[in-house]
Amino acid sequence: RSIIFVEGDDSSLDASLYRRLYSNFTVIPVGGCDQVIHSVTSFHRHPQLHHVGCAGIVDLDHRNNAEISRLEKIGIYTTPVCEVENLLLIPSVFREVAAALHFSGTDIDDRMSAMQTFILTDAASQIDAFCMRYVKRIIDSELKKVDVKSKNVGSFAAEFSSKISTIDPISIYNGINARMQSLIAAKKFDEILKIYDRKGLLSEAAKILGVAGRRELEEFIGRAISGNTHPPLLAEMSKVIPKIAA
């Protein structure tokens, strides 16, 4: 079977979800996004050593359209949200999780509304911490792109200083702060899920859905998908994950 390299480890949500959602593939967690990219490119570099295909999945992680397109060309696909946990908070998916837990009608609406209200409120109260995480990620990404070709230390220092002079932390901070405030004010929930990387949202989802905790919710969703006990949940999850040909 073809291989999909994913983020995380054997105990992570990434591996648990993707093994169920991509049942025709062998899903192998390899750590962070850099390890996924390295694994896929190394695999493609040595086709004489194997007779199977491979791909990779990484979180959106604030990547722009150009970066997404570049990765896809080498067989690495991005999720439509910032973190894998946020896949379960996409409204169409969250509603089916609630339905699988035997909620219906207005009960589902109420829980969806509670989840959205919590995320909007949390994002507003945590906006400074979020913006700082974003700034650090962008700067880290930009520094990895710096390619200095000078051969002596003096020229190297000058070239390096010139290339990093365009990286403006304050401008990056102000830009993402304004964007997040605008999304919160407009209640653009789907767009917030693309960039909001707050850990703990699934724990709140479990509370809203009346489940003991995050782990219990993850396990319930895993059983529902693998056993196909609630087909609409599998159908909605399949719509939001990357499409990869076996």
GROMACS .gro file of C-alpha atoms in nm:
model
  246
    1ARG     CA    1   0.000   0.000   0.000
    2SER     CA    2   0.108   0.357  -0.061
    3ILE     CA    3   0.243   0.552   0.235
    4ILE     CA    4   0.128   0.880   0.390
    5PHE     CA    5   0.374   1.051   0.623
    6VAL     CA    6   0.202   1.269   0.886
    7GLU     CA    7   0.294   1.486   1.181
    8GLY     CA    8   0.292   1.363   1.541
    9ASP     CA    9   0.366   1.019   1.684
   10ASP     CA   10   0.177   0.692   1.729
   11SER     CA   11  -0.024   0.833   2.021
   12SER     CA   12  -0.119   1.162   1.852
   13LEU     CA   13  -0.453   1.266   1.705
   14ASP     CA   14  -0.293   1.298   1.360
   15ALA     CA   15  -0.206   0.928   1.342
   16SER     CA   16  -0.534   0.815   1.499
   17LEU     CA   17  -0.754   1.015   1.262
   18TYR     CA   18  -0.559   0.968   0.942
   19ARG     CA   19  -0.522   0.591   0.984
   20ARG     CA   20  -0.899   0.569   0.993
   21LEU     CA   21  -0.969   0.826   0.722
   22TYR     CA   22  -0.702   0.694   0.482
   23SER     CA   23  -0.762   0.325   0.540
   24ASN     CA   24  -0.620   0.231   0.197
   25PHE     CA   25  -0.281   0.376   0.292
   26THR     CA   26  -0.010   0.298   0.544
   27VAL     CA   27   0.001   0.608   0.766
   28ILE     CA   28   0.335   0.676   0.935
   29PRO     CA   29   0.379   0.961   1.188
   30VAL     CA   30   0.730   1.109   1.176
   31GLY     CA   31   0.727   1.413   1.407
   32GLY     CA   32   0.703   1.772   1.291
   33CYS     CA   33   0.624   1.921   0.951
   34ASP     CA   34   0.994   1.940   0.858
   35GLN     CA   35   1.025   1.565   0.916
   36VAL     CA   36   0.719   1.503   0.695
   37ILE     CA   37   0.871   1.709   0.413
   38HIS     CA   38   1.209   1.537   0.454
   39SER     CA   39   1.051   1.189   0.457
   40VAL     CA   40   0.850   1.250   0.139
   41THR     CA   41   1.137   1.406  -0.055
   42SER     CA   42   1.378   1.131   0.056
   43PHE     CA   43   1.127   0.864  -0.045
   44HIS     CA   44   1.084   1.016  -0.390
   45ARG     CA   45   1.459   1.049  -0.429
   46HIS     CA   46   1.513   0.672  -0.415
   47PRO     CA   47   1.240   0.505  -0.626
   48GLN     CA   48   1.473   0.211  -0.698
   49LEU     CA   49   1.441   0.099  -0.335
   50HIS     CA   50   1.065   0.053  -0.331
   51HIS     CA   51   0.758  -0.004  -0.545
   52VAL     CA   52   0.496   0.204  -0.364
   53GLY     CA   53   0.390   0.566  -0.379
   54CYS     CA   54   0.398   0.814  -0.096
   55ALA     CA   55   0.254   1.148   0.009
   56GLY     CA   56   0.256   1.369   0.316
   57ILE     CA   57   0.004   1.571   0.518
   58VAL     CA   58   0.097   1.876   0.725
   59ASP     CA   59  -0.109   2.130   0.917
   60LEU     CA   60  -0.185   2.459   0.742
   61ASP     CA   61   0.037   2.641   0.994
   62HIS     CA   62  -0.009   2.991   0.842
   63ARG     CA   63   0.123   2.885   0.502
   64ASN     CA   64   0.029   3.108   0.210
   65ASN     CA   65  -0.111   2.988  -0.123
   66ALA     CA   66   0.231   2.984  -0.288
   67GLU     CA   67   0.375   2.761  -0.015
   68ILE     CA   68   0.071   2.531  -0.028
   69SER     CA   69   0.108   2.497  -0.406
   70ARG     CA   70   0.483   2.433  -0.382
   71LEU     CA   71   0.433   2.154  -0.128
   72GLU     CA   72   0.153   1.995  -0.326
   73LYS     CA   73   0.378   1.969  -0.631
   74ILE     CA   74   0.607   1.738  -0.433
   75GLY     CA   75   0.320   1.534  -0.290
   76ILE     CA   76   0.268   1.710   0.043
   77TYR     CA   77  -0.085   1.826   0.121
   78THR     CA   78  -0.204   2.074   0.382
   79THR     CA   79  -0.511   2.056   0.601
   80PRO     CA   80  -0.767   2.338   0.565
   81VAL     CA   81  -0.709   2.444   0.928
   82CYS     CA   82  -0.414   2.551   1.140
   83GLU     CA   83  -0.408   2.244   1.368
   84VAL     CA   84  -0.540   1.891   1.317
   85GLU     CA   85  -0.766   1.939   1.624
   86ASN     CA   86  -0.947   2.217   1.441
   87LEU     CA   87  -1.070   1.969   1.179
   88LEU     CA   88  -1.317   1.843   1.439
   89LEU     CA   89  -1.441   2.197   1.504
   90ILE     CA   90  -1.535   2.274   1.143
   91PRO     CA   91  -1.911   2.330   1.175
   92SER     CA   92  -2.021   2.053   0.939
   93VAL     CA   93  -1.796   1.805   1.121
   94PHE     CA   94  -1.880   1.925   1.473
   95ARG     CA   95  -2.251   1.892   1.398
   96GLU     CA   96  -2.206   1.531   1.290
   97VAL     CA   97  -1.999   1.457   1.601
   98ALA     CA   98  -2.290   1.591   1.807
   99ALA     CA   99  -2.536   1.384   1.604
  100ALA     CA  100  -2.323   1.072   1.658
  101LEU     CA  101  -2.351   1.145   2.032
  102HIS     CA  102  -2.731   1.133   1.986
  103PHE     CA  103  -2.801   1.504   1.998
  104SER     CA  104  -3.053   1.631   1.745
  105GLY     CA  105  -3.231   1.942   1.619
  106THR     CA  106  -3.198   2.249   1.840
  107ASP     CA  107  -2.965   2.062   2.079
  108ILE     CA  108  -2.706   2.043   1.801
  109ASP     CA  109  -2.762   2.410   1.716
  110ASP     CA  110  -2.717   2.507   2.082
  111ARG     CA  111  -2.391   2.315   2.115
  112MET     CA  112  -2.258   2.451   1.788
  113SER     CA  113  -2.342   2.803   1.906
  114ALA     CA  114  -2.173   2.739   2.242
  115MET     CA  115  -1.857   2.613   2.069
  116GLN     CA  116  -1.841   2.910   1.836
  117THR     CA  117  -1.903   3.156   2.118
  118PHE     CA  118  -1.625   3.000   2.323
  119ILE     CA  119  -1.374   3.019   2.037
  120LEU     CA  120  -1.464   3.378   1.952
  121THR     CA  121  -1.434   3.481   2.318
  122ASP     CA  122  -1.115   3.284   2.370
  123ALA     CA  123  -0.953   3.423   2.056
  124ALA     CA  124  -1.035   3.777   2.168
  125SER     CA  125  -0.893   3.725   2.517
  126GLN     CA  126  -0.581   3.547   2.390
  127ILE     CA  127  -0.512   3.768   2.090
  128ASP     CA  128  -0.174   3.901   2.210
  129ALA     CA  129  -0.040   3.552   2.287
  130PHE     CA  130  -0.173   3.426   1.952
  131CYS     CA  131  -0.012   3.713   1.761
  132MET     CA  132   0.323   3.652   1.928
  133ARG     CA  133   0.313   3.282   1.835
  134TYR     CA  134   0.229   3.383   1.480
  135VAL     CA  135   0.517   3.634   1.464
  136LYS     CA  136   0.766   3.373   1.588
  137ARG     CA  137   0.647   3.117   1.332
  138ILE     CA  138   0.668   3.361   1.043
  139ILE     CA  139   1.014   3.484   1.143
  140ASP     CA  140   1.135   3.125   1.185
  141SER     CA  141   1.000   3.042   0.839
  142GLU     CA  142   1.158   3.349   0.681
  143LEU     CA  143   1.497   3.283   0.842
  144LYS     CA  144   1.499   2.932   0.696
  145LYS     CA  145   1.470   3.088   0.351
  146VAL     CA  146   1.777   3.311   0.396
  147ASP     CA  147   2.047   3.192   0.158
  148VAL     CA  148   2.378   3.375   0.204
  149LYS     CA  149   2.639   3.304  -0.063
  150SER     CA  150   2.931   3.523   0.050
  151LYS     CA  151   3.263   3.344   0.109
  152ASN     CA  152   3.421   3.566   0.377
  153VAL     CA  153   3.279   3.670   0.711
  154GLY     CA  154   3.263   4.042   0.639
  155SER     CA  155   3.064   4.004   0.321
  156PHE     CA  156   2.859   3.727   0.482
  157ALA     CA  157   2.755   3.956   0.768
  158ALA     CA  158   2.662   4.238   0.532
  159GLU     CA  159   2.461   4.010   0.304
  160PHE     CA  160   2.289   3.844   0.598
  161SER     CA  161   2.196   4.180   0.753
  162SER     CA  162   2.058   4.298   0.421
  163LYS     CA  163   1.840   3.992   0.375
  164ILE     CA  164   1.691   3.995   0.725
  165SER     CA  165   1.631   4.372   0.720
  166THR     CA  166   1.301   4.310   0.540
  167ILE     CA  167   1.171   4.098   0.828
  168ASP     CA  168   0.969   4.339   1.043
  169PRO     CA  169   0.826   4.180   1.361
  170ILE     CA  170   0.609   4.482   1.446
  171SER     CA  171   0.456   4.493   1.099
  172ILE     CA  172   0.387   4.117   1.111
  173TYR     CA  173   0.229   4.154   1.456
  174ASN     CA  174   0.011   4.447   1.357
  175GLY     CA  175  -0.102   4.271   1.040
  176ILE     CA  176  -0.214   3.949   1.207
  177ASN     CA  177  -0.365   4.139   1.501
  178ALA     CA  178  -0.581   4.347   1.267
  179ARG     CA  179  -0.678   4.038   1.070
  180MET     CA  180  -0.781   3.840   1.377
  181GLN     CA  181  -0.978   4.131   1.525
  182SER     CA  182  -1.160   4.170   1.194
  183LEU     CA  183  -1.245   3.798   1.180
  184ILE     CA  184  -1.371   3.800   1.539
  185ALA     CA  185  -1.587   4.108   1.480
  186ALA     CA  186  -1.736   3.953   1.165
  187LYS     CA  187  -1.772   3.612   1.339
  188LYS     CA  188  -1.596   3.441   1.049
  189PHE     CA  189  -1.560   3.116   1.234
  190ASP     CA  190  -1.423   2.907   0.945
  191GLU     CA  191  -1.151   3.163   0.879
  192ILE     CA  192  -1.053   3.174   1.247
  193LEU     CA  193  -1.006   2.796   1.248
  194LYS     CA  194  -0.751   2.838   0.967
  195ILE     CA  195  -0.519   3.049   1.182
  196TYR     CA  196  -0.608   3.000   1.550
  197ASP     CA  197  -0.361   2.754   1.701
  198ARG     CA  198  -0.491   2.747   2.059
  199LYS     CA  199  -0.440   2.418   2.238
  200GLY     CA  200  -0.727   2.304   2.456
  201LEU     CA  201  -1.017   2.370   2.219
  202LEU     CA  202  -1.101   2.000   2.201
  203SER     CA  203  -1.122   1.984   2.580
  204GLU     CA  204  -1.384   2.257   2.568
  205ALA     CA  205  -1.562   2.076   2.284
  206ALA     CA  206  -1.576   1.763   2.499
  207LYS     CA  207  -1.729   1.963   2.784
  208ILE     CA  208  -1.990   2.120   2.556
  209LEU     CA  209  -2.077   1.778   2.413
  210GLY     CA  210  -2.105   1.615   2.755
  211VAL     CA  211  -1.801   1.390   2.710
  212ALA     CA  212  -1.563   1.323   3.000
  213GLY     CA  213  -1.258   1.477   2.834
  214ARG     CA  214  -1.051   1.538   2.521
  215ARG     CA  215  -0.910   1.185   2.507
  216GLU     CA  216  -1.254   1.031   2.544
  217LEU     CA  217  -1.387   1.252   2.264
  218GLU     CA  218  -1.098   1.158   2.035
  219GLU     CA  219  -1.155   0.788   2.107
  220PHE     CA  220  -1.528   0.817   2.042
  221ILE     CA  221  -1.470   0.989   1.709
  222GLY     CA  222  -1.212   0.727   1.614
  223ARG     CA  223  -1.455   0.444   1.687
  224ALA     CA  224  -1.737   0.617   1.500
  225ILE     CA  225  -1.518   0.662   1.192
  226SER     CA  226  -1.352   0.319   1.187
  227GLY     CA  227  -1.675   0.133   1.264
  228ASN     CA  228  -1.875   0.367   1.039
  229THR     CA  229  -2.146   0.370   1.307
  230HIS     CA  230  -2.246   0.720   1.195
  231PRO     CA  231  -2.182   0.740   0.817
  232PRO     CA  232  -2.249   1.117   0.788
  233LEU     CA  233  -1.950   1.186   1.020
  234LEU     CA  234  -1.715   0.987   0.798
  235ALA     CA  235  -1.865   1.160   0.494
  236GLU     CA  236  -1.809   1.510   0.637
  237MET     CA  237  -1.457   1.429   0.753
  238SER     CA  238  -1.375   1.294   0.408
  239LYS     CA  239  -1.489   1.623   0.255
  240VAL     CA  240  -1.252   1.840   0.460
  241ILE     CA  241  -0.931   1.634   0.450
  242PRO     CA  242  -0.688   1.647   0.154
  243LYS     CA  243  -0.778   1.429  -0.142
  244ILE     CA  244  -0.494   1.184  -0.208
  245ALA     CA  245  -0.506   0.921  -0.483
  246ALA     CA  246  -0.412   0.570  -0.370
   0.00000   0.00000   0.00000
